[in-house]
Amino acid sequence: MEEQPKEMEMVPTHVAIIMDGNGRWAEQRKRPRLFGHKAGVDSVRIIVEAARKIGVKHLTLYAFSTENWQRPGVEVKGLMSLLKTYLQAELEKMLTNQIRLECFGQMSRLPQDVQQILQRVIEKTRHCQGMRLNLALSYGSRAEIIDAVKCIGKKCSDGTLNPEEIDAIVFDNHLYSSGQSDPDLLIRTGGEKRLSNFLLWQISYAEIYFTDIMWPDFREQELKDALQEFARRQRRFGKTGAQVGVT
Ligand code: FPP
């Protein structure tokens, strides 16, 4: 299944994507925003398959933020409906391609029918080991951090955790992403250069790749371009080039 192009000897283990630009892509075509989101779902399908083929082990997609609840009701409803249809349509392919679905975010805020299908796909794909697909849904990094702090605080006050033992690993274990590696590469499409409350703790050492390409136009070749740029970067994690074996 995995076919890595020769020039891509350094495939990132974990790729996270802020899928931005659906609305503007549609507006450029004088179409409603939902038309852009629909085209965005096609990109999701293509990128999930391409990432799996290339050998990415974790793919995290920012599909709906805590702030996105403030969008017009019709857009929120449309996005939820697209998500539901996507999950229903993709389950079989996920099983065939050994893709395990996870969800990062406040799932309880999602409509009941979306929660149900999400739970079903998460459950059915639990054993899949080819790639982990994380959908960040009703997700906000600050909310995630506050949830973790609350949980740690509770454990300290009921005596099950010694405050002296809190370190980066303990903290990490209380995040939605617990048990997964941090992203190596963060991609943001759509031309904006900001992080928009996405994985703020986890991307501490991620390489960041911004592209002007709108999400509906971000397909397999565009992913490969981002991965090639990643392979050219020197990751030093605060050390010198000599220490990490690059000069
Ligand atoms: C940002 O574009 C995109 C979103 C808020 C939603 C992303 C959703 C999808 C790609 C489709 C549903 C997802 C799945 C996983 C099936 P924008 O609307 O902010 O674009 P703009 O900045 O041009 O307005």
PDB file of C-alpha atoms and ligand atoms in Angstrom:
ATOM      1  CA  MET A   1       0.000   0.000   0.000  1.00  0.00           C
ATOM      2  CA  GLU A   2       2.709   2.502   0.948  1.00  0.00           C
ATOM      3  CA  GLU A   3       4.521   3.931  -2.056  1.00  0.00           C
ATOM      4  CA  GLN A   4       6.934   6.642  -1.100  1.00  0.00           C
ATOM      5  CA  PRO A   5       8.327   8.663  -3.996  1.00  0.00           C
ATOM      6  CA  LYS A   6      12.138   8.367  -4.020  1.00  0.00           C
ATOM      7  CA  GLU A   7      12.651  12.055  -3.355  1.00  0.00           C
ATOM      8  CA  MET A   8      10.606  11.739  -0.170  1.00  0.00           C
ATOM      9  CA  GLU A   9      12.919   9.886   2.141  1.00  0.00           C
ATOM     10  CA  MET A  10      11.749  11.937   5.127  1.00  0.00           C
ATOM     11  CA  VAL A  11       7.997  11.472   5.427  1.00  0.00           C
ATOM     12  CA  PRO A  12       6.618  13.183   8.529  1.00  0.00           C
ATOM     13  CA  THR A  13       4.981  10.778  10.972  1.00  0.00           C
ATOM     14  CA  HIS A  14       2.226  13.230  11.878  1.00  0.00           C
ATOM     15  CA  VAL A  15       0.774  15.847   9.546  1.00  0.00           C
ATOM     16  CA  ALA A  16      -1.820  18.346  10.796  1.00  0.00           C
ATOM     17  CA  ILE A  17      -3.799  20.556   8.422  1.00  0.00           C
ATOM     18  CA  ILE A  18      -5.789  23.765   8.856  1.00  0.00           C
ATOM     19  CA  MET A  19      -8.113  23.408   5.863  1.00  0.00           C
ATOM     20  CA  ASP A  20      -8.841  27.043   5.080  1.00  0.00           C
ATOM     21  CA  GLY A  21     -10.264  28.786   2.033  1.00  0.00           C
ATOM     22  CA  ASN A  22     -13.471  26.912   1.166  1.00  0.00           C
ATOM     23  CA  GLY A  23     -15.608  30.039   1.487  1.00  0.00           C
ATOM     24  CA  ARG A  24     -13.347  32.265  -0.615  1.00  0.00           C
ATOM     25  CA  TRP A  25     -12.943  29.537  -3.238  1.00  0.00           C
ATOM     26  CA  ALA A  26     -16.735  29.479  -3.623  1.00  0.00           C
ATOM     27  CA  GLU A  27     -17.050  33.281  -3.584  1.00  0.00           C
ATOM     28  CA  GLN A  28     -14.449  33.527  -6.387  1.00  0.00           C
ATOM     29  CA  ARG A  29     -16.830  31.348  -8.420  1.00  0.00           C
ATOM     30  CA  LYS A  30     -19.892  33.362  -7.345  1.00  0.00           C
ATOM     31  CA  ARG A  31     -21.303  30.321  -5.607  1.00  0.00           C
ATOM     32  CA  PRO A  32     -22.601  29.903  -2.037  1.00  0.00           C
ATOM     33  CA  ARG A  33     -20.079  29.064   0.680  1.00  0.00           C
ATOM     34  CA  LEU A  34     -21.465  25.555   1.040  1.00  0.00           C
ATOM     35  CA  PHE A  35     -20.408  24.844  -2.539  1.00  0.00           C
ATOM     36  CA  GLY A  36     -16.837  25.471  -1.343  1.00  0.00           C
ATOM     37  CA  HIS A  37     -17.264  23.181   1.651  1.00  0.00           C
ATOM     38  CA  LYS A  38     -18.542  20.427  -0.649  1.00  0.00           C
ATOM     39  CA  ALA A  39     -15.445  20.767  -2.826  1.00  0.00           C
ATOM     40  CA  GLY A  40     -13.462  20.796   0.435  1.00  0.00           C
ATOM     41  CA  VAL A  41     -14.834  17.350   1.276  1.00  0.00           C
ATOM     42  CA  ASP A  42     -13.454  16.058  -2.049  1.00  0.00           C
ATOM     43  CA  SER A  43     -10.044  17.366  -1.002  1.00  0.00           C
ATOM     44  CA  VAL A  44     -10.439  15.620   2.365  1.00  0.00           C
ATOM     45  CA  ARG A  45     -11.078  12.301   0.582  1.00  0.00           C
ATOM     46  CA  ILE A  46      -8.114  12.738  -1.732  1.00  0.00           C
ATOM     47  CA  ILE A  47      -5.698  13.902   0.968  1.00  0.00           C
ATOM     48  CA  VAL A  48      -6.641  11.098   3.374  1.00  0.00           C
ATOM     49  CA  GLU A  49      -5.970   8.514   0.669  1.00  0.00           C
ATOM     50  CA  ALA A  50      -2.772  10.198  -0.511  1.00  0.00           C
ATOM     51  CA  ALA A  51      -1.385  10.529   3.034  1.00  0.00           C
ATOM     52  CA  ARG A  52      -2.076   6.850   3.700  1.00  0.00           C
ATOM     53  CA  LYS A  53      -0.400   5.853   0.421  1.00  0.00           C
ATOM     54  CA  ILE A  54       2.671   7.969   1.132  1.00  0.00           C
ATOM     55  CA  GLY A  55       3.087   6.495   4.613  1.00  0.00           C
ATOM     56  CA  VAL A  56       1.976   9.282   6.963  1.00  0.00           C
ATOM     57  CA  LYS A  57       0.998   7.600  10.247  1.00  0.00           C
ATOM     58  CA  HIS A  58      -1.161  10.328  11.812  1.00  0.00           C
ATOM     59  CA  LEU A  59      -3.215  12.887   9.937  1.00  0.00           C
ATOM     60  CA  THR A  60      -5.099  15.539  11.919  1.00  0.00           C
ATOM     61  CA  LEU A  61      -7.625  17.703  10.076  1.00  0.00           C
ATOM     62  CA  TYR A  62      -9.114  20.860  11.576  1.00  0.00           C
ATOM     63  CA  ALA A  63     -12.692  20.335  10.386  1.00  0.00           C
ATOM     64  CA  PHE A  64     -14.665  22.560  12.777  1.00  0.00           C
ATOM     65  CA  SER A  65     -13.445  24.892  15.501  1.00  0.00           C
ATOM     66  CA  THR A  66     -15.140  25.998  18.729  1.00  0.00           C
ATOM     67  CA  GLU A  67     -15.333  29.449  17.079  1.00  0.00           C
ATOM     68  CA  ASN A  68     -17.081  28.041  13.978  1.00  0.00           C
ATOM     69  CA  TRP A  69     -20.290  27.616  16.033  1.00  0.00           C
ATOM     70  CA  GLN A  70     -20.713  31.385  15.592  1.00  0.00           C
ATOM     71  CA  ARG A  71     -21.159  31.064  11.804  1.00  0.00           C
ATOM     72  CA  PRO A  72     -24.656  31.456  10.288  1.00  0.00           C
ATOM     73  CA  GLY A  73     -26.912  28.540  11.272  1.00  0.00           C
ATOM     74  CA  VAL A  74     -27.349  27.429   7.669  1.00  0.00           C
ATOM     75  CA  GLU A  75     -23.574  27.065   7.194  1.00  0.00           C
ATOM     76  CA  VAL A  76     -23.151  25.166  10.474  1.00  0.00           C
ATOM     77  CA  LYS A  77     -26.020  22.854   9.529  1.00  0.00           C
ATOM     78  CA  GLY A  78     -24.553  22.323   6.058  1.00  0.00           C
ATOM     79  CA  LEU A  79     -21.120  21.474   7.475  1.00  0.00           C
ATOM     80  CA  MET A  80     -22.611  18.981   9.945  1.00  0.00           C
ATOM     81  CA  SER A  81     -24.576  17.353   7.154  1.00  0.00           C
ATOM     82  CA  LEU A  82     -21.449  17.094   4.954  1.00  0.00           C
ATOM     83  CA  LEU A  83     -19.554  15.558   7.840  1.00  0.00           C
ATOM     84  CA  LYS A  84     -22.266  12.971   8.424  1.00  0.00           C
ATOM     85  CA  THR A  85     -22.416  12.039   4.748  1.00  0.00           C
ATOM     86  CA  TYR A  86     -18.626  11.818   4.577  1.00  0.00           C
ATOM     87  CA  LEU A  87     -18.451   9.460   7.553  1.00  0.00           C
ATOM     88  CA  GLN A  88     -21.259   7.257   6.234  1.00  0.00           C
ATOM     89  CA  ALA A  89     -19.695   7.070   2.784  1.00  0.00           C
ATOM     90  CA  GLU A  90     -16.097   6.494   3.887  1.00  0.00           C
ATOM     91  CA  LEU A  91     -16.416   3.788   6.555  1.00  0.00           C
ATOM     92  CA  GLU A  92     -15.861   0.875   4.170  1.00  0.00           C
ATOM     93  CA  LYS A  93     -12.874   2.562   2.546  1.00  0.00           C
ATOM     94  CA  MET A  94     -11.378   3.305   5.962  1.00  0.00           C
ATOM     95  CA  LEU A  95     -11.636  -0.369   6.865  1.00  0.00           C
ATOM     96  CA  THR A  96     -10.096  -1.461   3.552  1.00  0.00           C
ATOM     97  CA  ASN A  97      -7.273   1.044   3.879  1.00  0.00           C
ATOM     98  CA  GLN A  98      -6.768   0.322   7.605  1.00  0.00           C
ATOM     99  CA  ILE A  99      -7.522   3.883   8.692  1.00  0.00           C
ATOM    100  CA  ARG A 100      -8.455   4.410  12.329  1.00  0.00           C
ATOM    101  CA  LEU A 101     -10.710   7.374  13.031  1.00  0.00           C
ATOM    102  CA  GLU A 102     -10.401   9.489  16.163  1.00  0.00           C
ATOM    103  CA  CYS A 103     -12.030  12.735  17.170  1.00  0.00           C
ATOM    104  CA  PHE A 104     -10.364  15.651  18.986  1.00  0.00           C
ATOM    105  CA  GLY A 105     -12.777  18.121  20.514  1.00  0.00           C
ATOM    106  CA  GLN A 106     -15.969  18.640  22.455  1.00  0.00           C
ATOM    107  CA  MET A 107     -17.998  15.881  20.813  1.00  0.00           C
ATOM    108  CA  SER A 108     -20.969  16.461  23.129  1.00  0.00           C
ATOM    109  CA  ARG A 109     -21.657  19.796  21.377  1.00  0.00           C
ATOM    110  CA  LEU A 110     -22.181  18.066  18.001  1.00  0.00           C
ATOM    111  CA  PRO A 111     -25.719  17.138  16.864  1.00  0.00           C
ATOM    112  CA  GLN A 112     -26.865  13.717  18.141  1.00  0.00           C
ATOM    113  CA  ASP A 113     -26.913  12.105  14.682  1.00  0.00           C
ATOM    114  CA  VAL A 114     -23.340  13.257  13.987  1.00  0.00           C
ATOM    115  CA  GLN A 115     -22.200  11.970  17.398  1.00  0.00           C
ATOM    116  CA  GLN A 116     -23.787   8.602  16.646  1.00  0.00           C
ATOM    117  CA  ILE A 117     -22.123   8.095  13.283  1.00  0.00           C
ATOM    118  CA  LEU A 118     -18.802   9.341  14.663  1.00  0.00           C
ATOM    119  CA  GLN A 119     -18.990   6.846  17.538  1.00  0.00           C
ATOM    120  CA  ARG A 120     -19.862   4.086  15.090  1.00  0.00           C
ATOM    121  CA  VAL A 121     -16.923   4.807  12.775  1.00  0.00           C
ATOM    122  CA  ILE A 122     -14.514   5.266  15.721  1.00  0.00           C
ATOM    123  CA  GLU A 123     -15.648   1.925  17.157  1.00  0.00           C
ATOM    124  CA  LYS A 124     -15.562   0.023  13.833  1.00  0.00           C
ATOM    125  CA  THR A 125     -12.086   1.279  12.903  1.00  0.00           C
ATOM    126  CA  ARG A 126     -10.520   0.921  16.374  1.00  0.00           C
ATOM    127  CA  HIS A 127      -8.400  -2.052  15.253  1.00  0.00           C
ATOM    128  CA  CYS A 128      -7.050  -0.385  12.081  1.00  0.00           C
ATOM    129  CA  GLN A 129      -3.315   0.151  12.125  1.00  0.00           C
ATOM    130  CA  GLY A 130      -2.412   1.753   8.793  1.00  0.00           C
ATOM    131  CA  MET A 131      -2.979   5.404   9.657  1.00  0.00           C
ATOM    132  CA  ARG A 132      -4.712   7.380  12.388  1.00  0.00           C
ATOM    133  CA  LEU A 133      -7.115  10.012  11.048  1.00  0.00           C
ATOM    134  CA  ASN A 134      -7.968  12.596  13.691  1.00  0.00           C
ATOM    135  CA  LEU A 135     -10.837  14.937  12.969  1.00  0.00           C
ATOM    136  CA  ALA A 136     -10.652  18.054  15.130  1.00  0.00           C
ATOM    137  CA  LEU A 137     -14.348  18.811  15.593  1.00  0.00           C
ATOM    138  CA  SER A 138     -15.744  21.519  17.833  1.00  0.00           C
ATOM    139  CA  TYR A 139     -12.076  21.831  18.691  1.00  0.00           C
ATOM    140  CA  GLY A 140     -10.187  24.684  20.293  1.00  0.00           C
ATOM    141  CA  SER A 141      -6.710  24.398  21.728  1.00  0.00           C
ATOM    142  CA  ARG A 142      -7.409  26.705  24.658  1.00  0.00           C
ATOM    143  CA  ALA A 143     -10.495  24.686  25.625  1.00  0.00           C
ATOM    144  CA  GLU A 144      -8.409  21.496  25.355  1.00  0.00           C
ATOM    145  CA  ILE A 145      -5.720  22.955  27.629  1.00  0.00           C
ATOM    146  CA  ILE A 146      -8.309  24.190  30.149  1.00  0.00           C
ATOM    147  CA  ASP A 147      -9.995  20.743  30.176  1.00  0.00           C
ATOM    148  CA  ALA A 148      -6.594  19.151  30.857  1.00  0.00           C
ATOM    149  CA  VAL A 149      -5.810  21.624  33.645  1.00  0.00           C
ATOM    150  CA  LYS A 150      -9.212  20.993  35.272  1.00  0.00           C
ATOM    151  CA  CYS A 151      -8.687  17.240  35.166  1.00  0.00           C
ATOM    152  CA  ILE A 152      -5.163  17.497  36.597  1.00  0.00           C
ATOM    153  CA  GLY A 153      -6.415  19.923  39.309  1.00  0.00           C
ATOM    154  CA  LYS A 154      -9.152  17.481  40.308  1.00  0.00           C
ATOM    155  CA  LYS A 155      -6.662  14.624  40.605  1.00  0.00           C
ATOM    156  CA  CYS A 156      -4.390  16.800  42.755  1.00  0.00           C
ATOM    157  CA  SER A 157      -7.223  17.826  45.049  1.00  0.00           C
ATOM    158  CA  ASP A 158      -8.508  14.261  45.533  1.00  0.00           C
ATOM    159  CA  GLY A 159      -4.963  13.038  46.167  1.00  0.00           C
ATOM    160  CA  THR A 160      -4.574  10.725  43.147  1.00  0.00           C
ATOM    161  CA  LEU A 161      -1.837  12.941  41.672  1.00  0.00           C
ATOM    162  CA  ASN A 162       1.074  14.615  43.453  1.00  0.00           C
ATOM    163  CA  PRO A 163       1.504  18.180  42.052  1.00  0.00           C
ATOM    164  CA  GLU A 164       5.280  17.618  42.156  1.00  0.00           C
ATOM    165  CA  GLU A 165       4.841  14.877  39.553  1.00  0.00           C
ATOM    166  CA  ILE A 166       3.265  17.166  36.946  1.00  0.00           C
ATOM    167  CA  ASP A 167       5.560  17.421  33.960  1.00  0.00           C
ATOM    168  CA  ALA A 168       5.186  17.704  30.174  1.00  0.00           C
ATOM    169  CA  ILE A 169       4.383  13.987  29.866  1.00  0.00           C
ATOM    170  CA  VAL A 170       1.657  14.090  32.531  1.00  0.00           C
ATOM    171  CA  PHE A 171       0.171  17.193  30.926  1.00  0.00           C
ATOM    172  CA  ASP A 172       0.332  15.660  27.462  1.00  0.00           C
ATOM    173  CA  ASN A 173      -1.504  12.586  28.713  1.00  0.00           C
ATOM    174  CA  HIS A 174      -4.491  14.770  29.615  1.00  0.00           C
ATOM    175  CA  LEU A 175      -4.916  16.296  26.160  1.00  0.00           C
ATOM    176  CA  TYR A 176      -7.377  14.962  23.555  1.00  0.00           C
ATOM    177  CA  SER A 177      -4.322  13.844  21.565  1.00  0.00           C
ATOM    178  CA  SER A 178      -3.024  11.722  24.438  1.00  0.00           C
ATOM    179  CA  GLY A 179      -0.999   8.761  23.231  1.00  0.00           C
ATOM    180  CA  GLN A 180      -0.261  10.226  19.787  1.00  0.00           C
ATOM    181  CA  SER A 181       2.977  11.796  18.621  1.00  0.00           C
ATOM    182  CA  ASP A 182       3.086  15.573  18.140  1.00  0.00           C
ATOM    183  CA  PRO A 183       2.644  16.872  14.583  1.00  0.00           C
ATOM    184  CA  ASP A 184       5.912  17.094  12.639  1.00  0.00           C
ATOM    185  CA  LEU A 185       4.359  19.250   9.961  1.00  0.00           C
ATOM    186  CA  LEU A 186       1.507  21.752  10.163  1.00  0.00           C
ATOM    187  CA  ILE A 187       0.012  22.852   6.851  1.00  0.00           C
ATOM    188  CA  ARG A 188      -2.327  25.826   6.512  1.00  0.00           C
ATOM    189  CA  THR A 189      -4.024  26.435   3.182  1.00  0.00           C
ATOM    190  CA  GLY A 190      -5.897  29.570   2.117  1.00  0.00           C
ATOM    191  CA  GLY A 191      -3.160  32.193   2.463  1.00  0.00           C
ATOM    192  CA  GLU A 192      -3.612  33.254   6.106  1.00  0.00           C
ATOM    193  CA  LYS A 193      -0.568  32.994   8.364  1.00  0.00           C
ATOM    194  CA  ARG A 194      -1.955  32.219  11.785  1.00  0.00           C
ATOM    195  CA  LEU A 195      -2.606  29.210  14.008  1.00  0.00           C
ATOM    196  CA  SER A 196      -6.275  29.860  14.865  1.00  0.00           C
ATOM    197  CA  ASN A 197      -6.307  28.030  18.214  1.00  0.00           C
ATOM    198  CA  PHE A 198      -5.130  24.733  16.691  1.00  0.00           C
ATOM    199  CA  LEU A 199      -2.944  22.276  18.636  1.00  0.00           C
ATOM    200  CA  LEU A 200      -1.006  25.076  20.339  1.00  0.00           C
ATOM    201  CA  TRP A 201       0.776  22.770  22.802  1.00  0.00           C
ATOM    202  CA  GLN A 202       1.373  19.938  20.332  1.00  0.00           C
ATOM    203  CA  ILE A 203       2.954  22.007  17.526  1.00  0.00           C
ATOM    204  CA  SER A 204       5.785  23.381  19.677  1.00  0.00           C
ATOM    205  CA  TYR A 205       8.392  21.847  17.358  1.00  0.00           C
ATOM    206  CA  ALA A 206       6.327  21.336  14.197  1.00  0.00           C
ATOM    207  CA  GLU A 207       7.524  22.710  10.889  1.00  0.00           C
ATOM    208  CA  ILE A 208       4.924  25.128   9.561  1.00  0.00           C
ATOM    209  CA  TYR A 209       3.989  25.319   5.888  1.00  0.00           C
ATOM    210  CA  PHE A 210       1.688  28.093   4.683  1.00  0.00           C
ATOM    211  CA  THR A 211       0.289  28.029   1.176  1.00  0.00           C
ATOM    212  CA  ASP A 212      -1.972  30.433  -0.714  1.00  0.00           C
ATOM    213  CA  ILE A 213      -3.767  27.488  -2.326  1.00  0.00           C
ATOM    214  CA  MET A 214      -7.395  27.297  -1.196  1.00  0.00           C
ATOM    215  CA  TRP A 215      -8.369  24.009   0.448  1.00  0.00           C
ATOM    216  CA  PRO A 216     -10.618  22.801  -2.430  1.00  0.00           C
ATOM    217  CA  ASP A 217      -7.576  23.094  -4.740  1.00  0.00           C
ATOM    218  CA  PHE A 218      -5.231  21.289  -2.317  1.00  0.00           C
ATOM    219  CA  ARG A 219      -4.892  17.800  -3.754  1.00  0.00           C
ATOM    220  CA  GLU A 220      -2.268  15.010  -3.942  1.00  0.00           C
ATOM    221  CA  GLN A 221       0.396  17.031  -5.795  1.00  0.00           C
ATOM    222  CA  GLU A 222       0.004  19.953  -3.374  1.00  0.00           C
ATOM    223  CA  LEU A 223       0.466  17.557  -0.431  1.00  0.00           C
ATOM    224  CA  LYS A 224       3.595  16.149  -2.052  1.00  0.00           C
ATOM    225  CA  ASP A 225       4.948  19.684  -2.520  1.00  0.00           C
ATOM    226  CA  ALA A 226       4.452  20.344   1.200  1.00  0.00           C
ATOM    227  CA  LEU A 227       6.139  17.066   2.131  1.00  0.00           C
ATOM    228  CA  GLN A 228       9.073  17.843  -0.129  1.00  0.00           C
ATOM    229  CA  GLU A 229       9.486  21.244   1.525  1.00  0.00           C
ATOM    230  CA  PHE A 230       9.371  19.477   4.919  1.00  0.00           C
ATOM    231  CA  ALA A 231      12.120  17.078   3.800  1.00  0.00           C
ATOM    232  CA  ARG A 232      14.347  20.073   2.996  1.00  0.00           C
ATOM    233  CA  ARG A 233      13.955  21.638   6.439  1.00  0.00           C
ATOM    234  CA  GLN A 234      16.553  21.129   9.187  1.00  0.00           C
ATOM    235  CA  ARG A 235      14.873  20.174  12.434  1.00  0.00           C
ATOM    236  CA  ARG A 236      17.182  20.991  15.335  1.00  0.00           C
ATOM    237  CA  PHE A 237      14.836  20.943  18.354  1.00  0.00           C
ATOM    238  CA  GLY A 238      16.886  23.716  20.000  1.00  0.00           C
ATOM    239  CA  LYS A 239      20.237  21.986  19.392  1.00  0.00           C
ATOM    240  CA  THR A 240      22.991  22.994  16.973  1.00  0.00           C
ATOM    241  CA  GLY A 241      23.197  21.646  13.421  1.00  0.00           C
ATOM    242  CA  ALA A 242      26.329  19.646  14.337  1.00  0.00           C
ATOM    243  CA  GLN A 243      24.567  18.029  17.288  1.00  0.00           C
ATOM    244  CA  VAL A 244      21.754  16.715  15.118  1.00  0.00           C
ATOM    245  CA  GLY A 245      24.078  15.662  12.315  1.00  0.00           C
ATOM    246  CA  VAL A 246      23.386  18.418   9.750  1.00  0.00           C
ATOM    247  CA  THR A 247      25.647  21.312   8.883  1.00  0.00           C
TER     248      THR A 247
HETATM  249  C1  FPP B   1     -12.388  26.776   6.413  1.00  0.00           C
HETATM  250  O1  FPP B   1     -12.813  27.420   5.271  1.00  0.00           O
HETATM  251  C2  FPP B   1     -12.978  25.463   6.521  1.00  0.00           C
HETATM  252  C3  FPP B   1     -13.870  25.087   7.487  1.00  0.00           C
HETATM  253  C4  FPP B   1     -14.319  25.974   8.546  1.00  0.00           C
HETATM  254  C5  FPP B   1     -14.448  23.765   7.504  1.00  0.00           C
HETATM  255  C6  FPP B   1     -13.633  22.676   6.891  1.00  0.00           C
HETATM  256  C7  FPP B   1     -14.584  21.646   6.464  1.00  0.00           C
HETATM  257  C8  FPP B   1     -14.477  20.852   5.395  1.00  0.00           C
HETATM  258  C9  FPP B   1     -13.296  20.805   4.531  1.00  0.00           C
HETATM  259  C10 FPP B   1     -15.592  19.953   5.007  1.00  0.00           C
HETATM  260  C11 FPP B   1     -16.089  18.995   6.065  1.00  0.00           C
HETATM  261  C12 FPP B   1     -15.019  18.194   6.686  1.00  0.00           C
HETATM  262  C13 FPP B   1     -14.921  16.849   6.685  1.00  0.00           C
HETATM  263  C14 FPP B   1     -13.852  16.205   7.478  1.00  0.00           C
HETATM  264  C15 FPP B   1     -15.813  15.971   5.935  1.00  0.00           C
HETATM  265  P1  FPP B   1     -13.546  28.811   5.441  1.00  0.00           P
HETATM  266  O2  FPP B   1     -15.004  28.575   5.362  1.00  0.00           O
HETATM  267  O3  FPP B   1     -13.105  29.468   6.712  1.00  0.00           O
HETATM  268  O4  FPP B   1     -13.003  29.555   4.209  1.00  0.00           O
HETATM  269  P2  FPP B   1     -12.765  31.123   4.082  1.00  0.00           P
HETATM  270  O5  FPP B   1     -11.634  31.475   5.013  1.00  0.00           O
HETATM  271  O6  FPP B   1     -12.383  31.254   2.656  1.00  0.00           O
HETATM  272  O7  FPP B   1     -14.059  31.792   4.421  1.00  0.00           O
END
